[in-house]
XYZ file of C-alpha atoms in Angstrom:
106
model
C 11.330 -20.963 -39.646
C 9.610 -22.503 -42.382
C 8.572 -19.938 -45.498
C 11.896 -17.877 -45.348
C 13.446 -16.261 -48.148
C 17.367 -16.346 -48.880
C 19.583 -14.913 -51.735
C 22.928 -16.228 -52.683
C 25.357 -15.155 -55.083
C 28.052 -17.398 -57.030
C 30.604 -16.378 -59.253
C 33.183 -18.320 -61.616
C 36.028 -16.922 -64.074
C 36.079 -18.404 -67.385
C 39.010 -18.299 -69.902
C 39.442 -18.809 -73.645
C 42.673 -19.474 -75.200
C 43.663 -19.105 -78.882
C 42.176 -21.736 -81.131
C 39.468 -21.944 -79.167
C 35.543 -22.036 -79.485
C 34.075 -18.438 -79.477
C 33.492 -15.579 -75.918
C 29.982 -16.487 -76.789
C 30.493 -20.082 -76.489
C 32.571 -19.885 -73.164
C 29.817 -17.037 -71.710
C 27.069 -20.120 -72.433
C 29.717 -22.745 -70.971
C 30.001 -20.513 -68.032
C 26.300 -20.475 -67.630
C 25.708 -24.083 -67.073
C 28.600 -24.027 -64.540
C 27.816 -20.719 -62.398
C 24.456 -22.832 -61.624
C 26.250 -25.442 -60.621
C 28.713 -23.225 -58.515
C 25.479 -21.842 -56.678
C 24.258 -25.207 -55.653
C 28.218 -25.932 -54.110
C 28.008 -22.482 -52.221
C 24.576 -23.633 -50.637
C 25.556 -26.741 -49.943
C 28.062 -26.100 -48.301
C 26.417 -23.547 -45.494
C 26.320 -25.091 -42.408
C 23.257 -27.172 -41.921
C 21.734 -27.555 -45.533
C 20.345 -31.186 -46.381
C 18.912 -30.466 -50.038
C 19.392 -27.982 -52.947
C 17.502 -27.387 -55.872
C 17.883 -25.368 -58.211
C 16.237 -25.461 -61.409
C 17.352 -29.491 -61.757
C 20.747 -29.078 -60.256
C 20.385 -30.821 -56.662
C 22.444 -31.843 -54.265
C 21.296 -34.181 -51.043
C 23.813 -33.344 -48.062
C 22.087 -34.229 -44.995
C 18.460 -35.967 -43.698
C 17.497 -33.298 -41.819
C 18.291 -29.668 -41.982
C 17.364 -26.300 -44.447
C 16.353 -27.231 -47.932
C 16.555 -24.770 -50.603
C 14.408 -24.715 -53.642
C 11.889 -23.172 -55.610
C 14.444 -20.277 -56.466
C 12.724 -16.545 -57.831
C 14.661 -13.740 -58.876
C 17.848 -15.386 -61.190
C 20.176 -12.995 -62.449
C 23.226 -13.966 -64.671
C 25.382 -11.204 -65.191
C 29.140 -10.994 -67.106
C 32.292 -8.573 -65.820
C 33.889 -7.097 -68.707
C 35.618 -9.168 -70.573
C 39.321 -9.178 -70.193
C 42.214 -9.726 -72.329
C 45.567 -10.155 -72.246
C 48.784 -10.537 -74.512
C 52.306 -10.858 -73.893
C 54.835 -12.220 -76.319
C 53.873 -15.757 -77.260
C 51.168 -15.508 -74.698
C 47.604 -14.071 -75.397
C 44.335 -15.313 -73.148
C 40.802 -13.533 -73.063
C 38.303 -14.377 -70.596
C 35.481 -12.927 -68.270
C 33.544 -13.437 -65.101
C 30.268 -15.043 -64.637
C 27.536 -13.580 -61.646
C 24.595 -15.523 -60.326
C 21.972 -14.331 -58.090
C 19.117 -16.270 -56.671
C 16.739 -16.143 -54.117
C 15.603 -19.678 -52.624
C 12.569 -20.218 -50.527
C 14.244 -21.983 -47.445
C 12.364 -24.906 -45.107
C 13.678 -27.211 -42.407
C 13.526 -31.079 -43.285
């Protein structure tokens, strides 16, 4: 089975509340922790022992399908959302990652 292809998606919801840094600050927050989302979705499949992608790894078992060398990467953003009610007001959006990893048993 060795030279397969597979592509995963991840996706994680993000909020900023008043007083807060700037959308364009939580979009890049939500960056660096979609990627590491992705590597939790992998690992968790049944049978993985390694993921990598791009520097975020994660060892789970000695033998078994490792991931890496991932093509393709899209990062994509929902439409960000807001919402206000009295004495309550929160804005916030959804972050999308795609990847395709080339997949080899270990």
């Amino acid at each position: 089975m060795s030279g397969d292809i597979e592509t995963f998606t991840a996706s994680l919801y993000g909020e900023l509340r008043r007083g807060d840094a700037s959308m364009r600050d939580l979009k890049t927050r939500l960056v660096a922790d979609v990627k590491k989302a992705l590597v939790e979705v992998i690992a968790e499949r049944p049978g993985t022992a390694w993921v990598d992608y791009h520097g975020h790894t994660k060892k789970v078992a000695e033998h078994g399908k490792l991931y890496d060398d991932a093509t393709n990467d899209e990062i994509w953003f929902d439409h960000d959302g807001s919402e206000t009610k009295p004495g309550y007001w929160k804005r916030g959006t959804i972050a999308y990652l795609t990847a395709t990893f080339h997949v080899e048993d270990v």
